[in-house]
Amino acid sequence: MYEYVDPFIGTGATDLPTPKGLAATWWWPKPQVGNTHPGATHPFGMVSACPYSGAYPTGYGLYDFNTEGVPDLLYDRPVASGFTHFQQSGTGAIRKYYNYFRVTPMLGPLDDLGTTWDLLDEVAEPGYYAATLSSGVRCEVTVGPKSAVHRYTFPAHDAARIVIDASTGGLAIPHSQTVPLKAHLAMLEPGVAQGEIHVEGVPLAVHLEVDAPGWRQLLWYDRRLMRGGTRLDFDHIRPTTLRPFGLIFIGPSRAEQTVEVRLGFSLRGCETARDNLHRDISRTQATFSGRRDDTAATWRDHLGKIAINAESDDQATIFGTALYHSLVKPCFAPDESPWTTEGPYAFDICTMWDIYRTQLPLITTLFPERSVALAGALLSICEQEGNLPIGYRMAKGADRFSRQGSALAQTFLADLCQLGLPGVDWDWALCHMDTDLRRTYGEEYLLRGVAHPVTHTLDISFGYHCAAQVARIVGDTELAEQFEHLATRWVNAFDPATGLLIDSTYYEGGRWNYSFRIAHDMQARIELAGGDDRFGSLLDSFFGYGADPVKQVGERPSVEELAAGYALNRFEGLNNEPDMEVPWAYHYLGRPDRTAEIVQAAVLNQFGVGRGGLPGNDDSGGLSSWYVWASLGLFPVAGQGIYLINAPLFARARVDLGGHELSIDTHGFVEPTPGGPPQYVQSVRFDGRPLEQSWLPARDLQRGGQLEITLGPAPSEWSRDHRPPSVSRPGAGYPDLSSAPLPAEVTA
């Protein structure tokens, strides 16, 4: 899929054709922009590098801060004042994080630093970005797991410059600058320097090597050169005392002369940053081209985990880019924990609320060793900071995003434990899962049986269900029974008279957006709503069956406009996370035909090519991984160890499960079109055996095999009488497809 990736998808405001059919009835309030960036990234790497305009939210692009509707423009064309490191990917509420150590190629004086030049002839591919500044300098960047390499091609000039600004961070919008609290810079030898800035509690170190023989190198402060100085130290910096500071390299350039800048990073000091650089970039190879080739090869390997038979180049581009965006975050930085503990460490888990349903299951499926490492990192963070994080970035003090959700890491950990993957101390994990459930909203849940915002009641009850599964696997029956009892309190969140959640406040949605999530006891949930017909009627209303098309919000929507939209009580249509798993709730009614209609409407109407090809914030791959699953015809029920089956978007697909292959083959496939008739599942076979159920256990799917799906133009009787498991309906009758365990057993 490497050749089909377009990193520019999602970098602009949503620009998709007018939705047709069912998709035209959905309404969403969140920003209509993907918020991705086209900069150089490494799969799950610690470092990214990207042109910097200071725009919201990544530092790349054109837009001002916004939380609803179409974003306002800061610029009318792509511009940059240099190239920065560390960016989020697709997030929404990120106002100031990262963009450290700006590198700027210049032909003018230091006073021009901060000027924005037009970005011309932009090129982006996995692991590489290039553009020409309107100053005439061609700029290229690539990255390794813990390093970045820049290459600048200058025109002929008597005093070309490379300027490193160590004081810059955050965004160029109000209240969004990041101020280093202390810093130091030191020149070690010609072309070599080191430094460290303390930002938001973390000491970020850099080791810098510049390949510009004969050029002078100097420190600078407040845009003035410090001739003769070799070190800058700042013990205390406040916003009112901050002045820009950094390094500069100056010398004559020939036409087409290239200068290379190599940076290694670490949270463990300058010497480790140096080691990271030299580990990523051999000092004996052509560094830029070698690093670019190595990163491209790694991306090819990661993106090669899935192969599809796409009907068009556009379809392949949408899928390939969605897979790419799903593998950018989290940032894995082993042995880089700011607490100096050894072993796994990760940041940019931003946020669990966005990724626990879709992206984390995708990582677990394709790269189980990464998920084991992430589990170790989450448990280490909890050990140090007291909570399993909801959101976590490169900073001491987790970004908890506590309003978004509770106990979401428990879902991820339960999936790992059920798969029996080695490398996790599950007794240690269970201890943290337990104590985490008792903190913040969990205390209210224990005391009153319900917590507000009431969505936390659903989160915490499901967290107890997940913890109970782990307790049973490690053999703690007494604790499992306690958790299972506490997991039944989800009923307190619902009003049986309406079948919906009770009055409360809701984060980025309304009561309806949260009322149909896939719970651990969907059978009881359906009965609470009044039975199959009543629950199905509520779902049909939520998805707009029989409703008229709606008008989406534009720029700066008014309070009245937003209130009218929320009053529709409608699916947010992949623009936001609260209801992204709800299309599959129909499986629990024996109505997978409805799921097929909704999912097809979403994948065909809400994803496209070009900068405006996403319907909303990609949120660290949460949205893109939804597309990957939906187009494959599978959906993971996070924390429950099953995959729901649906009509795929492609006639054939192959998924590498790490030594095992899953093939997804269709019969009777007809290419679907926006607004066209859906394809419905008629029958399913797995490894040659008929499958009456609309679901597969994760352990069986993870072994690989052949999934054959026969499609047709009309709904069928398939799986109507074989519903997915619930606590009160465990899913008896599923065939034992393999008596052999997974290759690895659970470690305690």
XYZ file of C-alpha atoms in Angstrom, residues 36-663:
628
model
C -3.442 15.662 9.907
C -0.060 16.886 8.657
C 2.114 15.749 5.718
C 5.420 15.816 7.589
C 7.951 13.010 7.819
C 7.035 10.269 10.286
C 8.333 6.820 11.212
C 5.896 4.008 12.080
C 5.107 4.563 15.760
C 8.276 6.670 15.933
C 9.211 9.132 18.619
C 10.030 11.957 16.172
C 8.221 13.723 13.355
C 9.390 16.680 11.254
C 7.143 19.102 9.450
C 7.033 22.610 7.958
C 5.835 25.087 10.563
C 3.351 27.869 9.938
C 2.151 28.011 13.544
C -1.407 27.143 12.514
C -3.814 25.025 14.526
C -3.530 22.270 15.623
C -0.295 20.589 14.448
C 1.715 23.688 13.487
C 1.262 22.906 9.783
C -1.392 24.357 7.532
C -3.763 27.260 7.203
C -6.251 27.279 10.047
C -7.117 29.094 13.237
C -8.303 27.385 16.407
C -11.818 26.000 16.144
C -14.094 23.531 17.870
C -17.171 23.547 15.618
C -17.856 23.715 11.904
C -15.575 24.802 9.091
C -12.290 26.299 10.368
C -11.341 29.923 9.778
C -8.258 30.657 7.708
C -5.055 32.138 9.115
C -3.364 31.947 5.709
C -4.687 31.683 2.172
C -1.838 29.468 0.957
C 0.693 27.043 2.481
C 3.531 28.868 4.259
C 6.317 28.024 6.687
C 8.842 29.802 8.871
C 10.983 26.693 9.214
C 10.741 23.031 10.120
C 9.887 21.770 13.593
C 9.851 18.439 15.381
C 7.176 16.530 17.289
C 3.630 16.965 16.028
C 0.294 15.458 16.934
C -1.665 13.657 14.206
C -5.265 14.531 13.529
C -6.142 15.687 17.022
C -8.660 18.394 17.810
C -8.137 20.023 21.188
C -4.374 20.457 20.877
C -3.499 24.115 21.238
C 0.189 24.248 22.026
C 1.951 20.916 22.190
C 5.344 20.377 20.590
C 6.945 21.957 17.482
C 10.303 22.114 19.243
C 13.745 22.986 17.822
C 12.727 24.886 14.691
C 15.293 24.645 11.885
C 15.176 27.451 9.293
C 17.278 27.822 6.129
C 17.743 31.537 5.426
C 19.391 33.917 2.996
C 18.648 37.082 4.984
C 19.716 38.410 8.379
C 18.772 36.867 11.710
C 16.197 39.613 12.164
C 14.168 37.878 9.439
C 13.720 34.791 11.607
C 9.992 34.079 11.920
C 9.209 35.266 8.390
C 6.827 32.896 6.653
C 7.738 31.911 3.103
C 5.398 30.295 0.612
C 5.675 26.518 0.368
C 6.020 25.569 -3.299
C 6.134 22.171 -5.000
C 5.240 20.203 -1.875
C 5.919 16.466 -1.974
C 5.044 14.010 0.777
C 5.344 10.269 1.135
C 5.679 8.021 4.181
C 8.835 9.111 5.990
C 9.671 12.037 3.693
C 8.549 15.600 3.018
C 9.957 18.184 0.594
C 9.066 21.698 -0.561
C 10.745 24.784 -1.971
C 10.502 27.986 0.038
C 9.754 31.131 -1.935
C 13.217 32.284 -0.830
C 14.609 29.739 -3.294
C 15.801 27.083 -0.829
C 14.745 23.489 -1.491
C 13.943 21.720 1.781
C 13.727 17.995 2.532
C 13.177 16.166 5.822
C 13.148 12.536 6.869
C 13.137 10.830 10.260
C 14.248 7.745 12.127
C 12.674 6.309 15.286
C 14.462 8.883 17.505
C 16.056 11.253 15.004
C 15.476 13.638 12.130
C 17.599 14.548 9.114
C 17.144 17.752 7.112
C 18.677 18.472 3.715
C 18.648 21.995 2.279
C 19.674 22.892 -1.247
C 20.707 26.561 -1.482
C 21.059 28.927 -4.408
C 24.386 30.729 -4.788
C 24.720 33.200 -1.922
C 27.564 34.819 -0.005
C 25.999 34.270 3.455
C 23.542 31.392 3.566
C 22.329 30.400 7.009
C 20.912 27.483 8.972
C 19.226 28.772 12.124
C 18.126 26.523 14.990
C 15.657 28.192 17.339
C 15.590 26.358 20.671
C 13.043 28.726 22.227
C 10.156 28.082 19.827
C 7.302 25.769 20.691
C 3.561 25.487 20.392
C 1.471 27.477 17.919
C 1.326 31.022 16.605
C -2.190 31.656 17.875
C -3.249 33.330 21.135
C -2.322 31.539 24.380
C -0.621 28.709 22.507
C 3.098 29.355 22.809
C 5.139 26.840 24.790
C 7.780 28.397 27.039
C 10.838 26.349 28.057
C 11.302 26.674 31.811
C 15.058 26.253 31.611
C 17.526 25.420 28.871
C 21.125 25.059 27.878
C 23.008 24.954 24.570
C 26.652 24.104 23.967
C 28.894 23.952 20.902
C 31.200 20.933 21.167
C 33.277 21.047 17.984
C 32.893 22.286 14.400
C 29.502 21.201 13.168
C 28.487 19.553 16.461
C 26.316 20.945 19.264
C 24.031 19.765 22.033
C 21.232 21.243 24.064
C 18.312 20.594 26.329
C 15.059 22.404 26.983
C 12.679 21.711 29.870
C 9.159 21.988 28.553
C 6.101 21.004 30.598
C 8.242 19.087 33.053
C 10.212 16.994 30.582
C 13.870 17.605 29.684
C 14.037 17.197 25.899
C 17.648 16.816 24.785
C 19.055 17.157 21.276
C 22.389 16.225 19.731
C 22.982 18.210 16.543
C 25.387 17.639 13.660
C 25.556 20.007 10.664
C 27.399 19.029 7.497
C 28.568 22.472 6.283
C 32.387 22.480 6.081
C 33.899 25.944 6.370
C 30.766 27.589 7.740
C 30.947 29.518 11.010
C 28.794 28.438 13.926
C 27.658 30.756 16.690
C 25.191 30.991 19.501
C 22.599 33.761 19.385
C 20.283 35.397 21.877
C 17.461 37.868 21.265
C 18.384 37.810 17.531
C 21.944 38.963 18.229
C 25.060 36.880 17.584
C 27.210 35.903 20.564
C 30.675 35.938 19.070
C 33.192 33.910 21.047
C 30.627 32.214 23.253
C 30.336 28.423 23.328
C 27.512 27.900 25.841
C 24.132 29.366 26.819
C 22.452 28.506 30.132
C 19.052 29.583 31.416
C 18.095 28.439 34.897
C 14.689 30.103 35.076
C 12.570 31.373 32.168
C 9.188 33.005 32.469
C 6.837 34.054 29.676
C 7.697 37.683 30.430
C 11.443 37.075 30.289
C 11.616 34.707 27.315
C 13.743 35.935 24.427
C 14.481 33.760 21.412
C 17.787 31.898 21.457
C 19.582 29.219 19.539
C 22.403 28.332 17.130
C 23.323 29.613 13.700
C 25.574 28.283 10.940
C 26.685 30.836 8.309
C 28.712 30.466 5.136
C 28.834 30.966 1.383
C 26.815 28.575 -0.752
C 27.319 27.489 -4.322
C 24.323 26.995 -6.572
C 22.694 23.652 -5.721
C 24.920 23.167 -2.668
C 23.323 20.930 -0.042
C 23.657 21.232 3.715
C 22.586 18.412 5.996
C 21.307 18.847 9.559
C 21.067 15.744 11.732
C 19.294 15.735 15.102
C 19.027 12.972 17.671
C 16.543 13.365 20.522
C 16.137 11.904 23.983
C 14.300 12.440 27.251
C 17.379 11.061 29.028
C 19.998 13.713 28.302
C 22.344 14.833 25.549
C 24.598 11.788 25.569
C 21.637 9.503 25.014
C 20.431 11.842 22.258
C 23.830 11.440 20.589
C 23.641 7.661 20.902
C 20.112 7.679 19.482
C 21.259 9.685 16.477
C 24.184 7.403 15.750
C 22.015 4.331 16.233
C 19.467 5.670 13.743
C 21.996 7.048 11.288
C 25.251 5.300 10.584
C 28.101 7.800 10.362
C 29.549 5.894 7.395
C 26.539 6.045 5.061
C 25.109 8.824 2.931
C 22.994 9.950 5.831
C 19.956 11.630 4.304
C 19.361 9.187 1.471
C 20.253 6.238 3.696
C 17.875 7.272 6.458
C 15.128 8.028 3.940
C 15.535 4.596 2.339
C 15.531 2.802 5.709
C 12.380 4.601 6.856
C 10.669 3.941 3.529
C 11.523 0.252 3.857
C 10.039 0.177 7.357
C 6.889 1.859 6.099
C 6.642 -0.625 3.216
C 6.846 -3.460 5.701
C 4.190 -1.997 7.990
C 1.826 -0.976 5.197
C 2.321 -4.351 3.548
C 0.484 -5.999 6.417
C -2.740 -5.591 4.452
C -3.261 -6.086 0.720
C -6.535 -5.307 -1.035
C -8.037 -5.725 -4.484
C -9.161 -2.142 -5.004
C -11.474 -1.266 -7.876
C -9.742 2.079 -8.546
C -6.613 4.054 -7.695
C -8.708 6.466 -5.613
C -10.066 3.596 -3.545
C -6.550 2.256 -3.002
C -5.327 5.737 -2.035
C -8.082 6.217 0.538
C -7.409 2.824 2.098
C -3.609 3.059 1.964
C -3.647 6.500 3.564
C -6.104 5.370 6.248
C -3.767 2.505 7.121
C -0.812 4.920 7.165
C -2.585 7.354 9.490
C -3.454 4.411 11.765
C 0.244 3.588 12.272
C 1.724 7.027 13.043
C 0.797 7.078 16.749
C 1.340 6.319 19.603
C 4.991 7.342 19.799
C 7.074 4.476 21.133
C 10.232 5.611 22.912
C 11.722 2.592 24.689
C 14.039 3.394 27.600
C 13.103 7.090 27.381
C 10.758 7.342 30.363
C 11.220 10.684 32.177
C 11.230 8.727 35.463
C 14.451 6.967 34.318
C 12.792 3.560 34.510
C 13.957 1.121 31.869
C 11.782 -0.695 29.372
C 8.709 0.282 27.351
C 7.610 3.890 27.230
C 5.143 5.614 24.921
C 3.528 9.015 24.534
C 0.974 10.665 22.252
C -1.730 8.352 23.480
C -4.070 11.099 22.492
C -6.575 10.074 23.561
C -7.894 6.666 24.638
C -11.391 7.986 24.034
C -10.466 8.338 20.352
C -8.508 5.146 19.777
C -9.661 2.355 22.096
C -12.472 1.129 19.818
C -10.614 0.934 16.514
C -6.937 1.888 16.418
C -5.676 -0.085 19.405
C -7.433 -3.272 18.199
C -5.838 -2.718 14.787
C -2.368 -2.436 16.344
C -3.050 -5.551 18.419
C -4.137 -7.464 15.329
C -1.247 -6.432 13.070
C 1.546 -5.780 15.581
C 0.792 -7.643 18.824
C 4.306 -7.021 20.134
C 3.623 -3.269 19.946
C 0.471 -3.701 22.016
C 2.378 -5.646 24.650
C 4.930 -2.818 24.807
C 2.129 -0.256 25.064
C 0.555 -2.217 27.903
C 3.867 -2.096 29.746
C 4.125 1.633 29.136
C 0.585 2.269 30.410
C 1.242 0.278 33.566
C 4.513 2.133 34.178
C 2.722 5.462 33.771
C 0.060 4.322 36.219
C 2.727 3.236 38.691
C 4.310 6.696 38.578
C 1.304 8.973 38.189
C -1.514 7.072 39.866
C -3.885 6.640 36.925
C -4.116 4.603 33.785
C -4.155 7.576 31.418
C -7.040 8.617 29.223
C -4.648 10.854 27.282
C -0.892 11.029 27.571
C 1.735 13.078 25.782
C 5.411 13.928 26.139
C 5.013 15.697 29.465
C 5.096 14.892 33.155
C 1.586 14.904 34.491
C -0.733 12.916 32.253
C -3.283 14.744 30.158
C -6.153 12.874 31.637
C -8.961 14.327 29.556
C -11.099 13.180 32.454
C -14.310 14.580 30.992
C -13.953 12.347 27.948
C -14.022 8.951 29.573
C -12.995 6.611 32.367
C -11.369 3.174 32.551
C -10.657 2.896 28.829
C -7.233 1.304 29.230
C -8.993 -1.611 30.937
C -10.643 -2.372 27.602
C -7.299 -2.552 25.809
C -5.719 -4.683 28.535
C -8.629 -7.149 28.553
C -8.235 -7.731 24.817
C -4.535 -8.511 25.253
C -5.145 -10.841 28.160
C -7.817 -12.804 26.286
C -5.419 -13.326 23.380
C -2.841 -14.839 25.710
C 0.022 -12.685 24.471
C 3.250 -13.011 26.466
C 5.171 -10.169 28.068
C 2.641 -8.725 30.542
C 2.614 -9.421 34.279
C -1.138 -9.802 34.614
C -1.161 -9.838 38.420
C 0.563 -6.437 38.318
C -1.828 -5.276 35.610
C -4.888 -6.437 37.550
C -3.754 -4.485 40.604
C -3.619 -1.264 38.578
C -6.867 -2.007 36.748
C -8.585 -2.397 40.104
C -7.203 0.702 41.827
C -7.692 2.855 38.715
C -11.396 1.969 38.676
C -11.757 3.450 42.170
C -10.338 6.878 41.359
C -12.022 10.112 40.204
C -15.485 9.226 38.841
C -15.024 5.675 40.118
C -15.483 6.768 43.722
C -18.896 8.237 42.971
C -19.779 5.054 41.072
C -18.935 2.900 44.079
C -20.806 5.128 46.537
C -23.959 5.847 44.531
C -24.036 3.257 41.758
C -23.983 5.967 39.120
C -21.516 8.689 38.125
C -22.118 11.911 36.215
C -21.505 12.757 33.420
C -23.491 9.556 33.089
C -21.350 8.246 30.238
C -18.751 7.519 32.916
C -21.200 5.070 34.440
C -21.072 3.116 31.184
C -17.277 3.385 31.041
C -16.711 2.244 34.605
C -19.194 -0.629 34.468
C -17.513 -1.876 31.320
C -14.125 -1.371 32.974
C -15.236 -3.695 35.758
C -16.389 -6.227 33.171
C -12.961 -6.079 31.522
C -11.144 -6.369 34.842
C -13.317 -9.372 35.728
C -12.166 -11.167 32.586
C -8.528 -10.625 33.542
C -9.216 -11.743 37.124
C -10.732 -15.015 35.903
C -7.801 -15.680 33.601
C -5.259 -15.193 36.403
C -7.395 -17.370 38.697
C -8.717 -14.791 41.172
C -12.316 -16.006 41.234
C -13.343 -13.983 44.287
C -12.174 -10.709 42.731
C -13.783 -11.626 39.416
C -17.149 -12.129 41.125
C -16.853 -8.751 42.870
C -16.102 -7.060 39.555
C -18.910 -8.859 37.743
C -21.387 -7.610 40.326
C -20.110 -4.039 39.990
C -20.305 -4.347 36.194
C -24.106 -4.696 36.369
C -24.600 -1.075 37.466
C -24.725 0.159 33.874
C -28.519 -0.181 34.144
C -28.556 2.834 36.485
C -27.536 5.028 33.548
C -30.711 4.338 31.563
C -34.322 5.451 31.732
C -36.533 2.440 30.913
C -39.380 4.783 29.955
C -37.415 6.167 26.998
C -34.855 3.430 26.403
C -32.198 6.152 26.446
C -29.681 7.465 28.928
C -30.924 9.573 31.819
C -30.536 13.343 32.012
C -26.917 14.375 32.371
C -24.249 16.375 30.637
C -22.538 14.893 27.581
C -19.107 15.427 26.102
C -19.113 16.403 22.407
C -22.482 14.846 21.742
C -25.952 14.380 23.110
C -27.885 11.668 24.897
C -28.595 9.798 21.677
C -24.963 9.695 20.586
C -24.070 7.727 23.697
C -27.218 5.653 24.192
C -26.435 2.834 21.759
C -22.797 1.938 22.384
C -22.042 -1.773 22.312
C -22.223 -2.836 25.957
C -21.126 -6.093 27.569
C -24.753 -7.142 28.033
C -26.508 -6.050 24.873
C -29.284 -8.596 25.403
C -30.255 -6.931 28.693
C -29.751 -3.499 27.128
C -32.258 -4.310 24.379
C -34.760 -5.659 26.897
C -34.370 -2.523 29.021
C -35.310 -0.424 25.972
C -38.492 -2.446 25.476
C -37.342 -5.318 23.298
C -36.163 -5.832 19.742
C -38.779 -3.744 17.985
C -38.464 -0.769 20.304
C -34.651 -0.821 20.299
C -34.613 -1.222 16.515
C -37.005 1.708 16.121
C -34.748 3.915 18.235
C -31.720 2.921 16.155
C -33.582 3.580 12.891
C -34.518 7.060 14.079
C -30.939 7.727 15.182
C -29.555 6.797 11.761
C -32.108 8.870 9.869
C -34.180 6.191 8.192
C -37.053 8.012 6.495
C -35.672 11.437 7.444
C -34.994 14.373 5.143
C -31.458 15.496 4.282
C -29.962 17.954 6.765
C -27.758 21.030 6.369
C -24.326 20.922 7.956
C -22.891 23.776 9.978
C -20.575 26.224 8.221
C -18.052 28.698 9.579
C -18.667 30.007 13.111
C -22.021 28.297 13.719
C -24.317 30.085 16.140
C -25.558 28.642 19.409
C -29.031 28.381 17.880
C -27.708 26.501 14.849
C -25.862 24.020 17.036
C -28.853 23.534 19.329
C -31.091 22.810 16.348
C -28.618 20.238 15.067
C -28.286 18.462 18.384
C -32.079 18.374 18.609
C -32.104 16.084 15.556
C -30.711 13.330 17.811
C -28.757 12.010 14.860
C -25.655 9.941 14.162
C -22.536 12.129 13.968
C -21.470 10.355 10.830
C -17.790 9.646 11.627
C -17.105 13.314 12.295
C -16.586 12.424 15.966
C -16.030 9.420 18.233
C -19.018 8.982 20.626
C -21.120 6.789 18.349
C -18.638 5.322 15.870
C -19.342 1.684 16.873
C -23.147 2.052 16.867
C -23.734 0.881 13.247
C -22.826 -2.611 14.469
C -25.412 -2.533 17.295
C -27.888 -3.928 14.752
C -26.014 -7.246 14.875
C -27.405 -7.737 18.372
C -30.914 -7.481 16.920
C -30.182 -10.060 14.238
C -30.222 -7.255 11.643
C -26.765 -7.158 10.026
C -28.489 -5.880 6.889
C -28.944 -2.514 8.604
C -25.270 -2.460 9.533
C -24.398 -3.071 5.875
C -26.512 -0.119 4.743
C -25.062 2.332 7.257
C -21.430 1.285 6.942
C -21.554 1.388 3.143
C -23.093 4.866 3.272
C -20.277 6.008 5.568
C -17.280 4.571 3.712
C -18.513 5.768 0.326
C -19.738 9.246 1.288
C -17.402 10.376 4.058
C -13.917 9.522 2.836
C -12.168 10.783 -0.275
C -8.895 11.815 -1.843
C -7.226 15.219 -1.592
C -6.539 17.467 1.372
C -10.238 17.609 2.271
C -10.738 13.850 2.168
C -11.715 13.294 5.824
C -15.063 14.166 7.453
C -13.470 15.354 10.699
C -10.483 15.129 13.004
C -8.511 11.942 12.434
C -7.675 11.860 16.154
C -4.415 9.920 16.165
C -5.752 7.399 13.685
C -9.025 6.685 15.470
C -11.055 7.708 12.422
C -8.733 6.184 9.814
C -8.618 2.840 11.600
C -12.440 2.833 11.629
C -12.276 3.037 7.842
C -9.725 0.206 7.659
C -11.937 -2.112 9.682
C -15.167 -1.105 7.974
C -13.794 -1.575 4.469
C -12.425 -5.034 5.384
C -15.892 -6.121 6.554
C -14.838 -6.586 10.172
C -15.309 -4.634 13.381
C -13.600 -5.331 16.722
C -15.803 -5.143 19.791
C -13.146 -3.687 22.061
C -12.705 -5.471 25.374
C -14.984 -8.377 24.421
C -12.621 -10.390 22.252
C -14.846 -10.717 19.194
C -15.036 -9.355 15.655
C -18.343 -8.622 13.957
C -18.664 -9.509 10.265
C -20.144 -7.268 7.590
C -20.073 -6.796 3.823
C -16.561 -5.628 2.811
C -15.717 -2.818 0.411
C -13.273 -4.975 -1.561
C -13.649 -8.252 -3.393
C -10.501 -9.649 -1.775
C -8.129 -8.710 1.028
C -5.151 -10.313 2.740
C -4.108 -9.513 6.310
C -0.727 -10.545 7.739
C -1.244 -11.463 11.381
C 2.414 -12.072 12.149
C 3.127 -15.561 10.823
C -0.522 -16.240 10.040
C -2.581 -14.938 7.132
C -6.233 -14.040 7.127
C -7.767 -13.991 3.672
